[in-house]
């Protein structure tokens, strides 16, 4: 709303003049509070004033500090200010020693859904990979769906592929039985993009991981539904490429 924009505009000078050192929780709360604010000029001004504080922060970030910080950027777009914030967060993500919960992984990736395929976004993905790999919590289908939202706009960089490869083993440890409907919802957009771009390898490997934990009829439905989703969106293929089935 205009009122929210006015508040942000009034806050920017105070953030800029603030001399008190920001803690990890302060950074996290500041960015998390922007999660519904969009990419207005006022938001971009606040992001710009936060960057020096993020860079100077010497406090160790916990997993939830990292995830809430990135989650707050989910509607900020691929502006230069958002990229600068991502760049400032990378060292904190790399130094984070606390174990990531499945929610931390999910929120971190979800927060990148509108950040594009910039080098800054790729650097964040690269920094997140070890944390995804080390996460010991069992993922649920809902967590996977939330985690995969970023892929619609994240490109097919090596960093994106590394994240996808890091996510795949968690399916084996999933605490709930997968619903084919949930997985179609989570995978269809990324599968369409991968087929369109002709970059299938890592998506195919991920899909096989999904199919391996599903019952025969459920797996069949998933393949059928994903094939239909490819054909329904203008792709020349009427089914999934060879090698995508279990």
PDB file of C-alpha atoms in Angstrom:
ATOM      1  CA  UNK A   1       0.000   0.000   0.000  1.00  0.00           C
ATOM      2  CA  UNK A   2       1.020   3.633  -0.286  1.00  0.00           C
ATOM      3  CA  UNK A   3       1.046   3.843   3.493  1.00  0.00           C
ATOM      4  CA  UNK A   4       3.575   1.026   3.721  1.00  0.00           C
ATOM      5  CA  UNK A   5       5.716   2.705   1.077  1.00  0.00           C
ATOM      6  CA  UNK A   6       5.618   5.958   3.023  1.00  0.00           C
ATOM      7  CA  UNK A   7       6.784   4.166   6.160  1.00  0.00           C
ATOM      8  CA  UNK A   8       9.669   2.566   4.278  1.00  0.00           C
ATOM      9  CA  UNK A   9      10.638   5.914   2.766  1.00  0.00           C
ATOM     10  CA  UNK A  10      10.680   7.460   6.241  1.00  0.00           C
ATOM     11  CA  UNK A  11      12.783   4.608   7.642  1.00  0.00           C
ATOM     12  CA  UNK A  12      15.512   4.653   4.972  1.00  0.00           C
ATOM     13  CA  UNK A  13      17.370   7.731   6.338  1.00  0.00           C
ATOM     14  CA  UNK A  14      17.356   6.286   9.862  1.00  0.00           C
ATOM     15  CA  UNK A  15      18.774   2.972   8.619  1.00  0.00           C
ATOM     16  CA  UNK A  16      21.445   4.858   6.733  1.00  0.00           C
ATOM     17  CA  UNK A  17      22.459   6.892   9.803  1.00  0.00           C
ATOM     18  CA  UNK A  18      22.286   3.999  12.262  1.00  0.00           C
ATOM     19  CA  UNK A  19      25.700   3.521  13.917  1.00  0.00           C
ATOM     20  CA  UNK A  20      24.842   0.501  16.047  1.00  0.00           C
ATOM     21  CA  UNK A  21      26.263  -2.777  14.723  1.00  0.00           C
ATOM     22  CA  UNK A  22      23.622  -5.113  13.305  1.00  0.00           C
ATOM     23  CA  UNK A  23      23.392  -8.621  14.717  1.00  0.00           C
ATOM     24  CA  UNK A  24      22.427 -11.625  12.615  1.00  0.00           C
ATOM     25  CA  UNK A  25      18.913 -11.469  14.042  1.00  0.00           C
ATOM     26  CA  UNK A  26      18.653  -7.766  13.220  1.00  0.00           C
ATOM     27  CA  UNK A  27      19.603  -8.395   9.594  1.00  0.00           C
ATOM     28  CA  UNK A  28      17.211 -11.334   9.434  1.00  0.00           C
ATOM     29  CA  UNK A  29      14.275  -9.419  10.920  1.00  0.00           C
ATOM     30  CA  UNK A  30      14.888  -6.403   8.681  1.00  0.00           C
ATOM     31  CA  UNK A  31      14.829  -8.427   5.465  1.00  0.00           C
ATOM     32  CA  UNK A  32      12.050 -10.783   6.595  1.00  0.00           C
ATOM     33  CA  UNK A  33       9.820  -7.774   7.176  1.00  0.00           C
ATOM     34  CA  UNK A  34       9.992  -6.953   3.455  1.00  0.00           C
ATOM     35  CA  UNK A  35       8.570 -10.303   2.325  1.00  0.00           C
ATOM     36  CA  UNK A  36       5.228  -8.800   1.193  1.00  0.00           C
ATOM     37  CA  UNK A  37       6.448  -5.387   0.078  1.00  0.00           C
ATOM     38  CA  UNK A  38       7.171  -5.990  -3.603  1.00  0.00           C
ATOM     39  CA  UNK A  39       9.865  -4.262  -5.610  1.00  0.00           C
ATOM     40  CA  UNK A  40       8.923  -0.599  -5.247  1.00  0.00           C
ATOM     41  CA  UNK A  41      11.456   2.215  -5.229  1.00  0.00           C
ATOM     42  CA  UNK A  42      10.943   2.577  -1.476  1.00  0.00           C
ATOM     43  CA  UNK A  43      11.794  -1.091  -0.923  1.00  0.00           C
ATOM     44  CA  UNK A  44      14.855  -0.781  -3.112  1.00  0.00           C
ATOM     45  CA  UNK A  45      15.980   2.248  -1.095  1.00  0.00           C
ATOM     46  CA  UNK A  46      15.669   0.270   2.140  1.00  0.00           C
ATOM     47  CA  UNK A  47      17.613  -2.645   0.642  1.00  0.00           C
ATOM     48  CA  UNK A  48      20.377  -0.260  -0.435  1.00  0.00           C
ATOM     49  CA  UNK A  49      20.688   1.191   3.064  1.00  0.00           C
ATOM     50  CA  UNK A  50      20.781  -2.279   4.636  1.00  0.00           C
ATOM     51  CA  UNK A  51      23.702  -3.531   2.513  1.00  0.00           C
ATOM     52  CA  UNK A  52      26.504  -1.808   4.495  1.00  0.00           C
ATOM     53  CA  UNK A  53      25.059  -3.116   7.754  1.00  0.00           C
ATOM     54  CA  UNK A  54      24.948  -6.667   6.375  1.00  0.00           C
ATOM     55  CA  UNK A  55      28.518  -6.360   5.158  1.00  0.00           C
ATOM     56  CA  UNK A  56      29.783  -5.056   8.504  1.00  0.00           C
ATOM     57  CA  UNK A  57      27.865  -7.593  10.608  1.00  0.00           C
ATOM     58  CA  UNK A  58      30.327  -9.787  12.526  1.00  0.00           C
ATOM     59  CA  UNK A  59      27.680 -11.813  14.336  1.00  0.00           C
ATOM     60  CA  UNK A  60      27.463 -15.468  13.307  1.00  0.00           C
ATOM     61  CA  UNK A  61      24.286 -16.264  11.400  1.00  0.00           C
ATOM     62  CA  UNK A  62      22.186 -19.236  12.478  1.00  0.00           C
ATOM     63  CA  UNK A  63      20.352 -21.280   9.847  1.00  0.00           C
ATOM     64  CA  UNK A  64      17.073 -19.500  10.511  1.00  0.00           C
ATOM     65  CA  UNK A  65      18.812 -16.115  10.177  1.00  0.00           C
ATOM     66  CA  UNK A  66      19.995 -17.084   6.702  1.00  0.00           C
ATOM     67  CA  UNK A  67      16.662 -18.515   5.604  1.00  0.00           C
ATOM     68  CA  UNK A  68      14.552 -15.629   6.923  1.00  0.00           C
ATOM     69  CA  UNK A  69      16.889 -13.106   5.297  1.00  0.00           C
ATOM     70  CA  UNK A  70      16.557 -14.706   1.867  1.00  0.00           C
ATOM     71  CA  UNK A  71      12.851 -15.443   2.360  1.00  0.00           C
ATOM     72  CA  UNK A  72      12.276 -11.719   2.808  1.00  0.00           C
ATOM     73  CA  UNK A  73      13.486 -11.101  -0.762  1.00  0.00           C
ATOM     74  CA  UNK A  74      10.826 -13.277  -2.403  1.00  0.00           C
ATOM     75  CA  UNK A  75       8.906 -10.337  -3.912  1.00  0.00           C
ATOM     76  CA  UNK A  76      11.716  -7.815  -4.279  1.00  0.00           C
ATOM     77  CA  UNK A  77      12.548  -8.801  -7.864  1.00  0.00           C
ATOM     78  CA  UNK A  78      15.874  -8.889  -9.644  1.00  0.00           C
ATOM     79  CA  UNK A  79      16.887  -5.298  -8.936  1.00  0.00           C
ATOM     80  CA  UNK A  80      20.486  -4.210  -8.420  1.00  0.00           C
ATOM     81  CA  UNK A  81      19.661  -3.500  -4.787  1.00  0.00           C
ATOM     82  CA  UNK A  82      18.379  -7.049  -4.268  1.00  0.00           C
ATOM     83  CA  UNK A  83      21.499  -8.408  -5.967  1.00  0.00           C
ATOM     84  CA  UNK A  84      23.685  -6.333  -3.653  1.00  0.00           C
ATOM     85  CA  UNK A  85      21.880  -7.781  -0.635  1.00  0.00           C
ATOM     86  CA  UNK A  86      22.410 -11.324  -1.951  1.00  0.00           C
ATOM     87  CA  UNK A  87      26.108 -10.615  -2.480  1.00  0.00           C
ATOM     88  CA  UNK A  88      26.398  -9.290   1.074  1.00  0.00           C
ATOM     89  CA  UNK A  89      24.662 -12.379   2.475  1.00  0.00           C
ATOM     90  CA  UNK A  90      26.921 -14.941   0.747  1.00  0.00           C
ATOM     91  CA  UNK A  91      29.818 -14.773   3.273  1.00  0.00           C
ATOM     92  CA  UNK A  92      27.368 -15.184   6.134  1.00  0.00           C
ATOM     93  CA  UNK A  93      25.815 -18.245   4.473  1.00  0.00           C
ATOM     94  CA  UNK A  94      29.259 -19.749   3.907  1.00  0.00           C
ATOM     95  CA  UNK A  95      30.287 -19.191   7.533  1.00  0.00           C
ATOM     96  CA  UNK A  96      27.011 -20.433   9.021  1.00  0.00           C
ATOM     97  CA  UNK A  97      27.829 -23.442  11.201  1.00  0.00           C
ATOM     98  CA  UNK A  98      24.407 -24.293  12.557  1.00  0.00           C
ATOM     99  CA  UNK A  99      22.508 -27.154  10.961  1.00  0.00           C
ATOM    100  CA  UNK A 100      19.751 -26.135   8.571  1.00  0.00           C
ATOM    101  CA  UNK A 101      16.302 -27.517   9.299  1.00  0.00           C
ATOM    102  CA  UNK A 102      14.138 -28.569   6.366  1.00  0.00           C
ATOM    103  CA  UNK A 103      12.208 -25.316   6.878  1.00  0.00           C
ATOM    104  CA  UNK A 104      15.436 -23.320   6.607  1.00  0.00           C
ATOM    105  CA  UNK A 105      16.282 -25.058   3.325  1.00  0.00           C
ATOM    106  CA  UNK A 106      12.762 -24.553   2.011  1.00  0.00           C
ATOM    107  CA  UNK A 107      12.510 -20.873   2.972  1.00  0.00           C
ATOM    108  CA  UNK A 108      15.977 -20.075   1.610  1.00  0.00           C
ATOM    109  CA  UNK A 109      15.184 -21.517  -1.814  1.00  0.00           C
ATOM    110  CA  UNK A 110      11.637 -20.155  -1.870  1.00  0.00           C
ATOM    111  CA  UNK A 111      12.990 -16.671  -1.228  1.00  0.00           C
ATOM    112  CA  UNK A 112      14.997 -16.793  -4.459  1.00  0.00           C
ATOM    113  CA  UNK A 113      11.964 -17.368  -6.701  1.00  0.00           C
ATOM    114  CA  UNK A 114      12.020 -13.846  -8.224  1.00  0.00           C
ATOM    115  CA  UNK A 115      15.741 -13.168  -7.960  1.00  0.00           C
ATOM    116  CA  UNK A 116      16.500 -14.358 -11.496  1.00  0.00           C
ATOM    117  CA  UNK A 117      19.645 -16.064 -12.708  1.00  0.00           C
ATOM    118  CA  UNK A 118      22.150 -13.373 -11.772  1.00  0.00           C
ATOM    119  CA  UNK A 119      25.666 -14.167 -10.608  1.00  0.00           C
ATOM    120  CA  UNK A 120      24.669 -13.037  -7.130  1.00  0.00           C
ATOM    121  CA  UNK A 121      21.766 -15.518  -7.055  1.00  0.00           C
ATOM    122  CA  UNK A 122      24.069 -18.257  -8.324  1.00  0.00           C
ATOM    123  CA  UNK A 123      26.582 -17.481  -5.582  1.00  0.00           C
ATOM    124  CA  UNK A 124      23.837 -17.820  -2.973  1.00  0.00           C
ATOM    125  CA  UNK A 125      22.789 -21.175  -4.455  1.00  0.00           C
ATOM    126  CA  UNK A 126      26.393 -22.389  -4.338  1.00  0.00           C
ATOM    127  CA  UNK A 127      26.700 -21.327  -0.697  1.00  0.00           C
ATOM    128  CA  UNK A 128      23.454 -23.142   0.191  1.00  0.00           C
ATOM    129  CA  UNK A 129      24.448 -26.512  -1.333  1.00  0.00           C
ATOM    130  CA  UNK A 130      26.545 -27.776   1.638  1.00  0.00           C
ATOM    131  CA  UNK A 131      23.747 -26.848   4.038  1.00  0.00           C
ATOM    132  CA  UNK A 132      21.178 -28.738   1.946  1.00  0.00           C
ATOM    133  CA  UNK A 133      23.476 -31.754   1.811  1.00  0.00           C
ATOM    134  CA  UNK A 134      24.019 -31.745   5.584  1.00  0.00           C
ATOM    135  CA  UNK A 135      20.370 -31.291   6.532  1.00  0.00           C
ATOM    136  CA  UNK A 136      19.356 -34.381   8.490  1.00  0.00           C
ATOM    137  CA  UNK A 137      15.656 -33.634   8.867  1.00  0.00           C
ATOM    138  CA  UNK A 138      13.244 -35.701   6.808  1.00  0.00           C
ATOM    139  CA  UNK A 139      11.627 -33.669   4.037  1.00  0.00           C
ATOM    140  CA  UNK A 140       7.885 -33.741   3.421  1.00  0.00           C
ATOM    141  CA  UNK A 141       6.196 -33.318   0.007  1.00  0.00           C
ATOM    142  CA  UNK A 142       5.114 -29.818   1.028  1.00  0.00           C
ATOM    143  CA  UNK A 143       8.689 -28.857   1.864  1.00  0.00           C
ATOM    144  CA  UNK A 144       9.805 -30.120  -1.552  1.00  0.00           C
ATOM    145  CA  UNK A 145       7.109 -28.135  -3.306  1.00  0.00           C
ATOM    146  CA  UNK A 146       8.134 -25.014  -1.425  1.00  0.00           C
ATOM    147  CA  UNK A 147      11.817 -25.683  -2.154  1.00  0.00           C
ATOM    148  CA  UNK A 148      11.284 -26.088  -5.900  1.00  0.00           C
ATOM    149  CA  UNK A 149       9.440 -22.813  -6.524  1.00  0.00           C
ATOM    150  CA  UNK A 150      12.668 -20.966  -7.280  1.00  0.00           C
ATOM    151  CA  UNK A 151      13.426 -23.258 -10.227  1.00  0.00           C
ATOM    152  CA  UNK A 152      10.828 -21.626 -12.458  1.00  0.00           C
ATOM    153  CA  UNK A 153      13.041 -18.551 -12.712  1.00  0.00           C
ATOM    154  CA  UNK A 154      16.426 -19.874 -11.615  1.00  0.00           C
ATOM    155  CA  UNK A 155      17.806 -20.997 -14.951  1.00  0.00           C
ATOM    156  CA  UNK A 156      19.910 -24.069 -15.610  1.00  0.00           C
ATOM    157  CA  UNK A 157      23.242 -22.876 -14.249  1.00  0.00           C
ATOM    158  CA  UNK A 158      25.655 -25.326 -12.708  1.00  0.00           C
ATOM    159  CA  UNK A 159      24.787 -23.879  -9.315  1.00  0.00           C
ATOM    160  CA  UNK A 160      21.088 -24.587  -9.917  1.00  0.00           C
ATOM    161  CA  UNK A 161      21.915 -28.132 -10.990  1.00  0.00           C
ATOM    162  CA  UNK A 162      24.029 -28.627  -7.882  1.00  0.00           C
ATOM    163  CA  UNK A 163      21.107 -27.567  -5.700  1.00  0.00           C
ATOM    164  CA  UNK A 164      18.798 -29.979  -7.517  1.00  0.00           C
ATOM    165  CA  UNK A 165      21.331 -32.782  -7.051  1.00  0.00           C
ATOM    166  CA  UNK A 166      21.599 -31.932  -3.342  1.00  0.00           C
ATOM    167  CA  UNK A 167      17.814 -32.052  -2.932  1.00  0.00           C
ATOM    168  CA  UNK A 168      17.339 -35.434  -4.633  1.00  0.00           C
ATOM    169  CA  UNK A 169      18.691 -37.702  -1.850  1.00  0.00           C
ATOM    170  CA  UNK A 170      16.311 -36.169   0.674  1.00  0.00           C
ATOM    171  CA  UNK A 171      13.425 -37.864  -1.138  1.00  0.00           C
ATOM    172  CA  UNK A 172      14.711 -41.210   0.086  1.00  0.00           C
ATOM    173  CA  UNK A 173      14.321 -40.028   3.654  1.00  0.00           C
ATOM    174  CA  UNK A 174      10.931 -38.413   3.198  1.00  0.00           C
ATOM    175  CA  UNK A 175       8.786 -38.864   6.298  1.00  0.00           C
ATOM    176  CA  UNK A 176       5.476 -39.010   4.421  1.00  0.00           C
ATOM    177  CA  UNK A 177       4.314 -40.955   1.388  1.00  0.00           C
ATOM    178  CA  UNK A 178       4.415 -38.829  -1.720  1.00  0.00           C
ATOM    179  CA  UNK A 179       1.166 -37.825  -3.335  1.00  0.00           C
ATOM    180  CA  UNK A 180       1.449 -37.839  -7.116  1.00  0.00           C
ATOM    181  CA  UNK A 181      -0.830 -34.772  -7.247  1.00  0.00           C
ATOM    182  CA  UNK A 182       1.504 -32.843  -4.943  1.00  0.00           C
ATOM    183  CA  UNK A 183       4.562 -33.829  -6.940  1.00  0.00           C
ATOM    184  CA  UNK A 184       2.947 -32.889 -10.275  1.00  0.00           C
ATOM    185  CA  UNK A 185       2.230 -29.470  -8.798  1.00  0.00           C
ATOM    186  CA  UNK A 186       5.809 -29.155  -7.573  1.00  0.00           C
ATOM    187  CA  UNK A 187       7.572 -30.488 -10.670  1.00  0.00           C
ATOM    188  CA  UNK A 188       5.489 -29.547 -13.696  1.00  0.00           C
ATOM    189  CA  UNK A 189       6.771 -25.995 -14.215  1.00  0.00           C
ATOM    190  CA  UNK A 190      10.399 -27.017 -13.877  1.00  0.00           C
ATOM    191  CA  UNK A 191       9.943 -30.041 -16.141  1.00  0.00           C
ATOM    192  CA  UNK A 192       8.342 -27.847 -18.828  1.00  0.00           C
ATOM    193  CA  UNK A 193      11.227 -25.386 -18.597  1.00  0.00           C
ATOM    194  CA  UNK A 194      13.839 -28.130 -18.769  1.00  0.00           C
ATOM    195  CA  UNK A 195      12.210 -29.761 -21.805  1.00  0.00           C
ATOM    196  CA  UNK A 196      11.906 -26.386 -23.539  1.00  0.00           C
ATOM    197  CA  UNK A 197      15.548 -25.532 -22.876  1.00  0.00           C
ATOM    198  CA  UNK A 198      16.780 -28.996 -23.802  1.00  0.00           C
ATOM    199  CA  UNK A 199      18.657 -29.429 -20.531  1.00  0.00           C
ATOM    200  CA  UNK A 200      17.275 -32.641 -19.100  1.00  0.00           C
ATOM    201  CA  UNK A 201      20.067 -34.450 -17.255  1.00  0.00           C
ATOM    202  CA  UNK A 202      19.657 -33.262 -13.689  1.00  0.00           C
ATOM    203  CA  UNK A 203      15.877 -32.913 -13.891  1.00  0.00           C
ATOM    204  CA  UNK A 204      15.657 -36.473 -15.216  1.00  0.00           C
ATOM    205  CA  UNK A 205      17.803 -37.745 -12.345  1.00  0.00           C
ATOM    206  CA  UNK A 206      15.610 -35.879  -9.875  1.00  0.00           C
ATOM    207  CA  UNK A 207      12.436 -37.266 -11.448  1.00  0.00           C
ATOM    208  CA  UNK A 208      13.767 -40.823 -11.207  1.00  0.00           C
ATOM    209  CA  UNK A 209      14.416 -40.251  -7.500  1.00  0.00           C
ATOM    210  CA  UNK A 210      10.779 -39.193  -7.078  1.00  0.00           C
ATOM    211  CA  UNK A 211       9.471 -42.198  -8.980  1.00  0.00           C
ATOM    212  CA  UNK A 212      11.606 -44.599  -6.938  1.00  0.00           C
ATOM    213  CA  UNK A 213       9.665 -43.808  -3.752  1.00  0.00           C
ATOM    214  CA  UNK A 214       6.211 -43.941  -5.321  1.00  0.00           C
ATOM    215  CA  UNK A 215       3.930 -46.907  -5.882  1.00  0.00           C
ATOM    216  CA  UNK A 216       3.453 -48.213  -9.430  1.00  0.00           C
ATOM    217  CA  UNK A 217       0.112 -46.571 -10.200  1.00  0.00           C
ATOM    218  CA  UNK A 218       1.145 -43.329  -8.521  1.00  0.00           C
ATOM    219  CA  UNK A 219       4.389 -43.239 -10.512  1.00  0.00           C
ATOM    220  CA  UNK A 220       2.451 -43.914 -13.693  1.00  0.00           C
ATOM    221  CA  UNK A 221       0.053 -41.079 -12.974  1.00  0.00           C
ATOM    222  CA  UNK A 222       2.948 -38.715 -12.302  1.00  0.00           C
ATOM    223  CA  UNK A 223       4.621 -39.501 -15.622  1.00  0.00           C
ATOM    224  CA  UNK A 224       1.326 -39.188 -17.479  1.00  0.00           C
ATOM    225  CA  UNK A 225       0.449 -35.869 -15.848  1.00  0.00           C
ATOM    226  CA  UNK A 226       3.906 -34.403 -16.429  1.00  0.00           C
ATOM    227  CA  UNK A 227       3.804 -35.503 -20.067  1.00  0.00           C
ATOM    228  CA  UNK A 228       0.431 -33.775 -20.445  1.00  0.00           C
ATOM    229  CA  UNK A 229       1.783 -30.612 -18.812  1.00  0.00           C
ATOM    230  CA  UNK A 230       4.588 -30.478 -21.378  1.00  0.00           C
ATOM    231  CA  UNK A 231       2.177 -30.892 -24.309  1.00  0.00           C
ATOM    232  CA  UNK A 232      -0.352 -28.428 -22.911  1.00  0.00           C
ATOM    233  CA  UNK A 233       2.122 -25.564 -22.942  1.00  0.00           C
ATOM    234  CA  UNK A 234       3.114 -25.397 -26.558  1.00  0.00           C
ATOM    235  CA  UNK A 235       6.044 -27.807 -26.515  1.00  0.00           C
ATOM    236  CA  UNK A 236       6.552 -29.904 -29.620  1.00  0.00           C
ATOM    237  CA  UNK A 237       6.926 -32.989 -27.450  1.00  0.00           C
ATOM    238  CA  UNK A 238       3.778 -34.857 -26.481  1.00  0.00           C
ATOM    239  CA  UNK A 239       5.568 -36.891 -23.813  1.00  0.00           C
ATOM    240  CA  UNK A 240       8.599 -36.727 -21.608  1.00  0.00           C
ATOM    241  CA  UNK A 241      11.995 -37.328 -23.265  1.00  0.00           C
ATOM    242  CA  UNK A 242      13.470 -40.827 -23.393  1.00  0.00           C
ATOM    243  CA  UNK A 243      15.255 -41.697 -20.173  1.00  0.00           C
ATOM    244  CA  UNK A 244      12.974 -39.718 -17.874  1.00  0.00           C
ATOM    245  CA  UNK A 245      11.045 -42.727 -16.610  1.00  0.00           C
ATOM    246  CA  UNK A 246      12.169 -44.889 -13.711  1.00  0.00           C
TER     247      UNK A 246
END
